[in-house]
Amino acid sequence: GGEPFGASCEPIVWFGDGLLPAGITHFRWSYRRLGSSGSWIALDSTVVRHYAEILADTTLTFKPFLLGPDPALVGQNLFKIRPKDAPMGPGVVSSSWAPEVDSRTNTASGYFLTHLLSGGNAATGAGKYELKLEFFHADGSPVNLTAEGVLLKTPTGNAPFGIGTVPTRQLPTDPAFPFDPQEEHVIRTGGDITAFRMVLHVDNNPCFGAIDSVSVNGVPAGPCGFIEYNPLSPSLAAHQVHIGFTARHPNDFATFDFSISKGSIGVVESTDGPTGPTYVGTYARSPLSHFTTDIEALTLINAGIPCPDGRAAFSENLAVYAMATDGYGTLTYLNYSPGAVAFALEPE
């Protein structure tokens, strides 16, 4: 849907049962800005897997098993591939892995803290980043995936997957997809595949919104909200209500909802859509996402239930919604709502 990623993004990896017996025991995620030739930066936040312990007296506890960074391989930021069996400590009669304790924590293979990029500056940190997944032996030496016969596969559909079967394809070329090579998802060294690669578009910028003071013939309603119009004037400006608001995201990764309610009748005017240039509503949009329109005063006054004497009170409401997601939900703290603005129309 075009949503960027934000906050903590946690890649999920299924590790096949053949890795550990082959001596492939560790992995590492790294990142760098797309297009950069600089050094890769390893993800170094602690990653754990919880497991259940049952004692002889039926005491049940859930303990964390540290995947990494593995202290046995200092300075490499390597993470263990989870063993097939959970640890069995003294006095324990049963133990098993327990992803149910915290499914998000117990499926994360790393934490890409996008909100901390560029020193936490959302504006300069926004953009595309490439992530690299490498594998290692127990002594910390890297794995040549081609030479050691390790296959990389990804789902053929988009998450969330629901209750159905999730098919996969081999990277970069699957026999079932001979005309769809995905070379961009692998990193090669001397022709051999040595890492998996994916690109994320990151944007943690907050939204902004503001509602203009309603005006008629260039005269604003002002802080008290009352404004007069002349329904008999031959000049359109004398009886047209000028409405404007700003709904903005620095990179247009947001949508908005604007409405005008009359008295206790409810919404009598509205528009919504993306804050960016793909907006196709009836309001005029400037390059800085300022939206404007002119509406006949009597159209507003008589909308829904007509109001007597040509007078009515209104409220304007605006909400701007960020599209950014952490993969589990949108980042609602990046939304913005400036609060309602009231105005009243009355004839001269």
Short mmCIF file of C-alpha atoms in Angstrom, two decimals:
data_model
loop_
_atom_site.label_atom_id
_atom_site.label_comp_id
_atom_site.label_asym_id
_atom_site.label_seq_id
_atom_site.Cartn_x
_atom_site.Cartn_y
_atom_site.Cartn_z
CA GLY A 1 0.00 0.00 0.00
CA GLY A 2 2.98 2.35 -0.13
CA GLU A 3 3.42 2.65 3.63
CA PRO A 4 6.94 3.34 4.91
CA PHE A 5 8.38 1.59 7.94
CA GLY A 6 9.13 3.29 11.25
CA ALA A 7 9.97 2.76 14.92
CA SER A 8 11.38 -0.70 15.71
CA CYS A 9 11.28 -3.06 12.73
CA GLU A 10 11.95 -6.71 13.52
CA PRO A 11 12.77 -9.13 10.68
CA ILE A 12 11.29 -12.60 11.18
CA VAL A 13 13.36 -15.56 9.99
CA TRP A 14 12.57 -19.26 9.99
CA PHE A 15 15.81 -21.20 10.45
CA GLY A 16 15.78 -24.68 8.93
CA ASP A 17 16.67 -27.71 11.06
CA GLY A 18 19.68 -28.51 8.90
CA LEU A 19 21.72 -25.46 9.85
CA LEU A 20 22.93 -26.43 13.33
CA PRO A 21 23.98 -30.00 12.36
CA ALA A 22 25.99 -28.44 9.51
CA GLY A 23 27.89 -26.26 11.99
CA ILE A 24 26.07 -23.08 11.04
CA THR A 25 25.25 -21.66 14.46
CA HIS A 26 25.03 -17.86 14.25
CA PHE A 27 23.62 -15.03 12.17
CA ARG A 28 23.90 -11.25 11.98
CA TRP A 29 21.74 -8.44 10.61
CA SER A 30 23.41 -5.24 9.38
CA TYR A 31 22.18 -2.12 7.63
CA ARG A 32 23.30 0.95 5.74
CA ARG A 33 21.59 3.69 3.74
CA LEU A 34 20.73 2.57 0.22
CA GLY A 35 23.31 3.82 -2.27
CA SER A 36 25.99 4.18 0.38
CA SER A 37 29.36 2.54 -0.06
CA GLY A 38 30.12 2.95 3.64
CA SER A 39 30.47 0.29 6.29
CA TRP A 40 27.56 -1.88 7.32
CA ILE A 41 26.23 -1.22 10.83
CA ALA A 42 25.32 -4.35 12.78
CA LEU A 43 22.07 -4.55 14.74
CA ASP A 44 23.14 -4.97 18.36
CA SER A 45 19.97 -4.88 20.50
CA THR A 46 19.47 -7.90 22.74
CA VAL A 47 17.39 -10.72 21.25
CA VAL A 48 15.93 -13.53 23.38
CA ARG A 49 13.63 -16.52 23.11
CA HIS A 50 11.45 -17.50 26.06
CA TYR A 51 11.10 -21.07 27.25
CA ALA A 52 8.92 -22.74 29.88
CA GLU A 53 10.35 -24.54 32.92
CA ILE A 54 8.25 -26.88 35.02
CA LEU A 55 9.64 -28.10 38.34
CA ALA A 56 8.69 -31.26 40.21
CA ASP A 57 6.27 -29.28 42.42
CA THR A 58 4.51 -27.99 39.22
CA THR A 59 6.03 -24.51 39.53
CA LEU A 60 5.91 -22.93 36.09
CA THR A 61 8.19 -20.09 34.98
CA PHE A 62 9.15 -18.63 31.61
CA LYS A 63 12.79 -17.74 31.21
CA PRO A 64 14.70 -15.85 28.51
CA PHE A 65 17.34 -17.62 26.44
CA LEU A 66 19.87 -15.16 25.08
CA LEU A 67 20.39 -15.37 21.32
CA GLY A 68 22.70 -12.43 21.26
CA PRO A 69 24.81 -10.57 20.92
CA ASP A 70 26.68 -13.73 21.88
CA PRO A 71 29.24 -12.79 24.59
CA ALA A 72 31.39 -15.75 23.51
CA LEU A 73 32.18 -13.94 20.25
CA VAL A 74 33.09 -10.50 21.53
CA GLY A 75 32.73 -7.54 19.19
CA GLN A 76 31.11 -9.40 16.29
CA ASN A 77 27.44 -8.83 17.19
CA LEU A 78 26.59 -12.42 16.30
CA PHE A 79 23.34 -14.06 17.37
CA LYS A 80 22.71 -17.75 18.03
CA ILE A 81 20.32 -19.77 15.94
CA ARG A 82 17.90 -21.12 18.52
CA PRO A 83 18.69 -24.73 19.54
CA LYS A 84 16.08 -27.37 18.77
CA ASP A 85 15.53 -28.10 22.47
CA ALA A 86 15.05 -25.62 25.28
CA PRO A 87 17.55 -25.66 28.20
CA MET A 88 17.00 -28.11 31.08
CA GLY A 89 18.30 -26.70 34.35
CA PRO A 90 18.75 -28.52 37.69
CA GLY A 91 15.43 -29.67 39.15
CA VAL A 92 13.55 -29.08 35.92
CA VAL A 93 11.26 -31.91 34.83
CA SER A 94 10.06 -30.33 31.60
CA SER A 95 11.09 -27.43 29.38
CA SER A 96 9.95 -26.20 25.98
CA TRP A 97 10.10 -23.11 23.83
CA ALA A 98 7.24 -20.71 24.56
CA PRO A 99 6.59 -18.21 21.77
CA GLU A 100 3.16 -17.60 23.29
CA VAL A 101 4.70 -15.56 26.13
CA ASP A 102 5.37 -12.58 23.86
CA SER A 103 4.95 -13.45 20.20
CA ARG A 104 6.59 -10.26 18.93
CA THR A 105 9.69 -10.62 21.10
CA ASN A 106 9.93 -14.34 20.46
CA THR A 107 9.83 -14.05 16.67
CA ALA A 108 12.18 -11.07 16.29
CA SER A 109 15.58 -11.91 14.84
CA GLY A 110 16.82 -8.37 15.38
CA TYR A 111 15.69 -4.84 16.15
CA PHE A 112 16.17 -2.20 13.46
CA LEU A 113 15.52 0.95 15.51
CA THR A 114 14.65 3.27 12.67
CA HIS A 115 13.59 6.13 14.95
CA LEU A 116 17.20 6.42 16.15
CA LEU A 117 18.67 6.77 12.66
CA SER A 118 20.59 9.99 12.01
CA GLY A 119 20.75 10.65 15.74
CA GLY A 120 16.98 10.53 16.05
CA ASN A 121 16.41 13.23 13.42
CA ALA A 122 13.31 11.99 11.57
CA ALA A 123 13.81 14.38 8.66
CA THR A 124 17.38 13.41 7.80
CA GLY A 125 16.90 9.78 8.82
CA ALA A 126 14.08 9.21 6.34
CA GLY A 127 14.83 7.26 3.19
CA LYS A 128 15.68 3.80 1.95
CA TYR A 129 17.97 1.39 3.79
CA GLU A 130 19.30 -2.01 2.82
CA LEU A 131 19.50 -4.81 5.37
CA LYS A 132 21.88 -7.74 5.13
CA LEU A 133 21.50 -11.16 6.79
CA GLU A 134 24.70 -13.24 7.10
CA PHE A 135 25.40 -16.64 8.66
CA PHE A 136 28.42 -17.84 10.66
CA HIS A 137 30.06 -20.93 12.07
CA ALA A 138 30.60 -21.48 15.79
CA ASP A 139 34.09 -19.95 15.59
CA GLY A 140 32.69 -16.75 14.03
CA SER A 141 33.84 -17.48 10.47
CA PRO A 142 31.36 -16.47 7.72
CA VAL A 143 29.30 -18.98 5.76
CA ASN A 144 29.39 -19.12 1.98
CA LEU A 145 25.75 -19.99 1.34
CA THR A 146 26.34 -21.30 -2.16
CA ALA A 147 29.30 -23.48 -1.20
CA GLU A 148 27.56 -24.91 1.86
CA GLY A 149 24.21 -25.48 0.16
CA VAL A 150 22.13 -23.10 2.26
CA LEU A 151 18.95 -22.04 0.48
CA LEU A 152 17.25 -18.68 0.94
CA LYS A 153 13.49 -18.55 0.52
CA THR A 154 10.77 -15.93 0.94
CA PRO A 155 6.97 -16.11 0.90
CA THR A 156 5.37 -15.49 -2.47
CA GLY A 157 2.60 -13.38 -0.92
CA ASN A 158 2.43 -10.48 1.48
CA ALA A 159 1.87 -10.71 5.22
CA PRO A 160 -0.33 -11.01 7.18
CA PHE A 161 -0.85 -14.52 5.89
CA GLY A 162 -4.02 -15.56 7.71
CA ILE A 163 -4.99 -19.21 8.13
CA GLY A 164 -4.11 -20.50 4.67
CA THR A 165 -1.00 -22.17 3.27
CA VAL A 166 1.98 -19.86 2.76
CA PRO A 167 3.99 -20.86 -0.33
CA THR A 168 7.61 -19.77 -0.77
CA ARG A 169 10.11 -19.31 -3.57
CA GLN A 170 13.87 -19.80 -3.72
CA LEU A 171 16.16 -16.80 -4.14
CA PRO A 172 17.27 -15.46 -6.45
CA THR A 173 15.75 -17.80 -9.06
CA ASP A 174 13.19 -20.49 -8.38
CA PRO A 175 12.48 -23.22 -10.97
CA ALA A 176 8.79 -22.38 -10.56
CA PHE A 177 9.53 -18.74 -11.49
CA PRO A 178 12.17 -19.04 -14.22
CA PHE A 179 11.40 -15.62 -15.72
CA ASP A 180 11.35 -13.74 -12.41
CA PRO A 181 14.90 -13.60 -11.03
CA GLN A 182 15.20 -11.61 -7.80
CA GLU A 183 18.90 -10.96 -7.74
CA GLU A 184 18.32 -7.82 -5.64
CA HIS A 185 17.56 -10.08 -2.64
CA VAL A 186 21.01 -11.68 -2.48
CA ILE A 187 24.55 -10.44 -2.00
CA ARG A 188 27.31 -12.22 -3.87
CA THR A 189 31.03 -12.50 -3.28
CA GLY A 190 33.01 -13.85 -6.22
CA GLY A 191 29.78 -15.12 -7.75
CA ASP A 192 28.70 -17.07 -4.66
CA ILE A 193 25.75 -16.01 -2.49
CA THR A 194 27.00 -14.87 0.90
CA ALA A 195 24.00 -12.97 2.34
CA PHE A 196 20.31 -12.20 2.03
CA ARG A 197 19.37 -8.59 1.28
CA MET A 198 16.20 -6.51 1.50
CA VAL A 199 15.39 -2.82 1.28
CA LEU A 200 13.09 -0.88 3.61
CA HIS A 201 11.77 2.64 3.10
CA VAL A 202 11.90 4.37 6.49
CA ASP A 203 10.03 7.50 7.53
CA ASN A 204 9.39 8.53 11.14
CA ASN A 205 8.34 12.09 10.32
CA PRO A 206 5.28 13.36 12.20
CA CYS A 207 2.27 14.86 10.46
CA PHE A 208 1.15 18.48 10.68
CA GLY A 209 -2.27 20.06 10.39
CA ALA A 210 -3.87 23.49 10.76
CA ILE A 211 -7.31 24.97 10.07
CA ASP A 212 -7.56 28.45 8.57
CA SER A 213 -9.99 31.05 9.86
CA VAL A 214 -13.09 30.97 7.66
CA SER A 215 -13.55 34.17 5.65
CA VAL A 216 -16.18 35.90 3.52
CA ASN A 217 -15.12 38.55 1.03
CA GLY A 218 -11.65 38.54 2.61
CA VAL A 219 -12.93 39.16 6.12
CA PRO A 220 -12.01 36.37 8.57
CA ALA A 221 -14.31 35.05 11.24
CA GLY A 222 -11.69 35.85 13.86
CA PRO A 223 -11.37 34.46 17.37
CA CYS A 224 -15.05 34.88 18.23
CA GLY A 225 -16.15 33.00 15.13
CA PHE A 226 -19.02 35.20 13.84
CA ILE A 227 -18.97 36.28 10.23
CA GLU A 228 -21.52 38.06 8.07
CA TYR A 229 -22.45 37.44 4.47
CA ASN A 230 -24.66 39.33 2.02
CA PRO A 231 -27.00 36.91 0.23
CA LEU A 232 -28.34 39.67 -2.05
CA SER A 233 -25.02 41.06 -3.26
CA PRO A 234 -24.22 40.56 -6.97
CA SER A 235 -20.64 39.83 -5.93
CA LEU A 236 -19.96 36.15 -5.38
CA ALA A 237 -17.34 36.99 -2.78
CA ALA A 238 -19.99 38.63 -0.62
CA HIS A 239 -21.83 35.37 -0.02
CA GLN A 240 -19.23 32.68 -0.53
CA VAL A 241 -17.44 31.10 2.43
CA HIS A 242 -13.72 30.57 1.91
CA ILE A 243 -12.48 27.44 3.68
CA GLY A 244 -8.88 26.36 4.02
CA PHE A 245 -6.69 23.98 5.97
CA THR A 246 -3.23 22.42 5.86
CA ALA A 247 -2.74 18.65 6.06
CA ARG A 248 0.92 17.87 5.52
CA HIS A 249 3.59 15.21 5.78
CA PRO A 250 7.15 16.07 4.71
CA ASN A 251 7.25 13.16 2.27
CA ASP A 252 3.49 12.79 1.68
CA PHE A 253 3.21 9.55 3.67
CA ALA A 254 -0.08 10.54 5.26
CA THR A 255 -3.82 10.78 4.71
CA PHE A 256 -6.32 13.27 6.13
CA ASP A 257 -9.98 13.64 7.01
CA PHE A 258 -11.57 17.12 7.06
CA SER A 259 -15.21 17.83 7.88
CA ILE A 260 -17.60 20.63 8.77
CA SER A 261 -20.49 19.91 11.15
CA LYS A 262 -23.52 22.17 11.58
CA GLY A 263 -25.06 22.65 15.02
CA SER A 264 -26.21 19.26 16.28
CA ILE A 265 -27.15 18.09 12.76
CA GLY A 266 -23.79 16.51 11.96
CA VAL A 267 -21.40 16.62 9.01
CA VAL A 268 -22.56 18.79 6.10
CA GLU A 269 -19.26 19.12 4.20
CA SER A 270 -16.17 16.92 4.01
CA THR A 271 -13.17 15.81 2.01
CA ASP A 272 -10.44 13.25 2.63
CA GLY A 273 -7.60 11.44 0.94
CA PRO A 274 -3.81 11.51 0.71
CA THR A 275 -2.02 14.69 1.73
CA GLY A 276 0.16 14.48 -1.39
CA PRO A 277 -0.38 15.20 -5.09
CA THR A 278 -2.44 12.04 -5.63
CA TYR A 279 -5.35 13.75 -3.86
CA VAL A 280 -8.32 13.86 -6.26
CA GLY A 281 -10.97 15.63 -4.16
CA THR A 282 -12.83 18.84 -4.96
CA TYR A 283 -10.57 21.13 -2.94
CA ALA A 284 -7.62 22.93 -4.53
CA ARG A 285 -4.26 21.70 -3.21
CA SER A 286 -1.03 23.70 -3.14
CA PRO A 287 2.43 22.10 -3.36
CA LEU A 288 2.68 22.53 0.42
CA SER A 289 -0.57 20.58 1.00
CA HIS A 290 -2.75 23.61 1.71
CA PHE A 291 -6.33 22.82 0.69
CA THR A 292 -8.95 25.46 -0.15
CA THR A 293 -12.46 25.77 -1.49
CA ASP A 294 -15.34 28.27 -1.68
CA ILE A 295 -18.88 27.27 -0.74
CA GLU A 296 -22.06 29.32 -0.93
CA ALA A 297 -23.11 30.41 2.56
CA LEU A 298 -26.72 29.33 1.99
CA THR A 299 -25.52 25.89 0.82
CA LEU A 300 -23.97 25.35 4.23
CA ILE A 301 -26.88 26.90 6.13
CA ASN A 302 -29.49 24.78 4.35
CA ALA A 303 -27.47 21.54 4.24
CA GLY A 304 -29.05 18.63 6.07
CA ILE A 305 -31.83 20.46 7.89
CA PRO A 306 -32.33 24.10 6.72
CA CYS A 307 -31.74 26.69 9.43
CA PRO A 308 -34.21 29.65 9.77
CA ASP A 309 -33.22 33.28 9.31
CA GLY A 310 -30.11 32.30 7.30
CA ARG A 311 -28.03 31.72 10.41
CA ALA A 312 -26.12 28.67 11.61
CA ALA A 313 -23.14 27.64 13.71
CA PHE A 314 -20.46 25.24 12.47
CA SER A 315 -17.36 23.39 13.60
CA GLU A 316 -14.39 22.36 11.45
CA ASN A 317 -12.48 19.20 12.29
CA LEU A 318 -9.22 17.91 10.83
CA ALA A 319 -7.17 14.79 11.46
CA VAL A 320 -3.93 13.86 9.67
CA TYR A 321 -2.92 10.21 9.80
CA ALA A 322 0.64 8.90 9.31
CA MET A 323 0.97 5.87 7.04
CA ALA A 324 4.17 4.60 8.69
CA THR A 325 4.04 1.10 10.17
CA ASP A 326 6.30 -1.07 12.29
CA GLY A 327 4.89 -4.15 10.57
CA TYR A 328 2.31 -4.72 13.30
CA GLY A 329 0.33 -1.49 13.08
CA THR A 330 0.47 2.14 12.05
CA LEU A 331 2.43 4.56 14.22
CA THR A 332 -0.47 6.57 15.61
CA TYR A 333 1.79 8.83 17.66
CA LEU A 334 2.87 10.45 14.38
CA ASN A 335 -0.73 11.55 13.69
CA TYR A 336 -1.84 15.14 14.19
CA SER A 337 -5.14 16.83 14.94
CA PRO A 338 -5.23 20.60 15.56
CA GLY A 339 -8.57 20.53 17.39
CA ALA A 340 -11.95 21.85 16.30
CA VAL A 341 -12.48 25.41 15.03
CA ALA A 342 -15.93 27.00 15.30
CA PHE A 343 -17.61 29.71 13.23
CA ALA A 344 -21.14 31.09 12.77
CA LEU A 345 -22.70 32.56 9.65
CA GLU A 346 -25.32 35.28 9.75
CA PRO A 347 -26.72 37.59 7.06
CA GLU A 348 -25.84 41.28 7.07
#
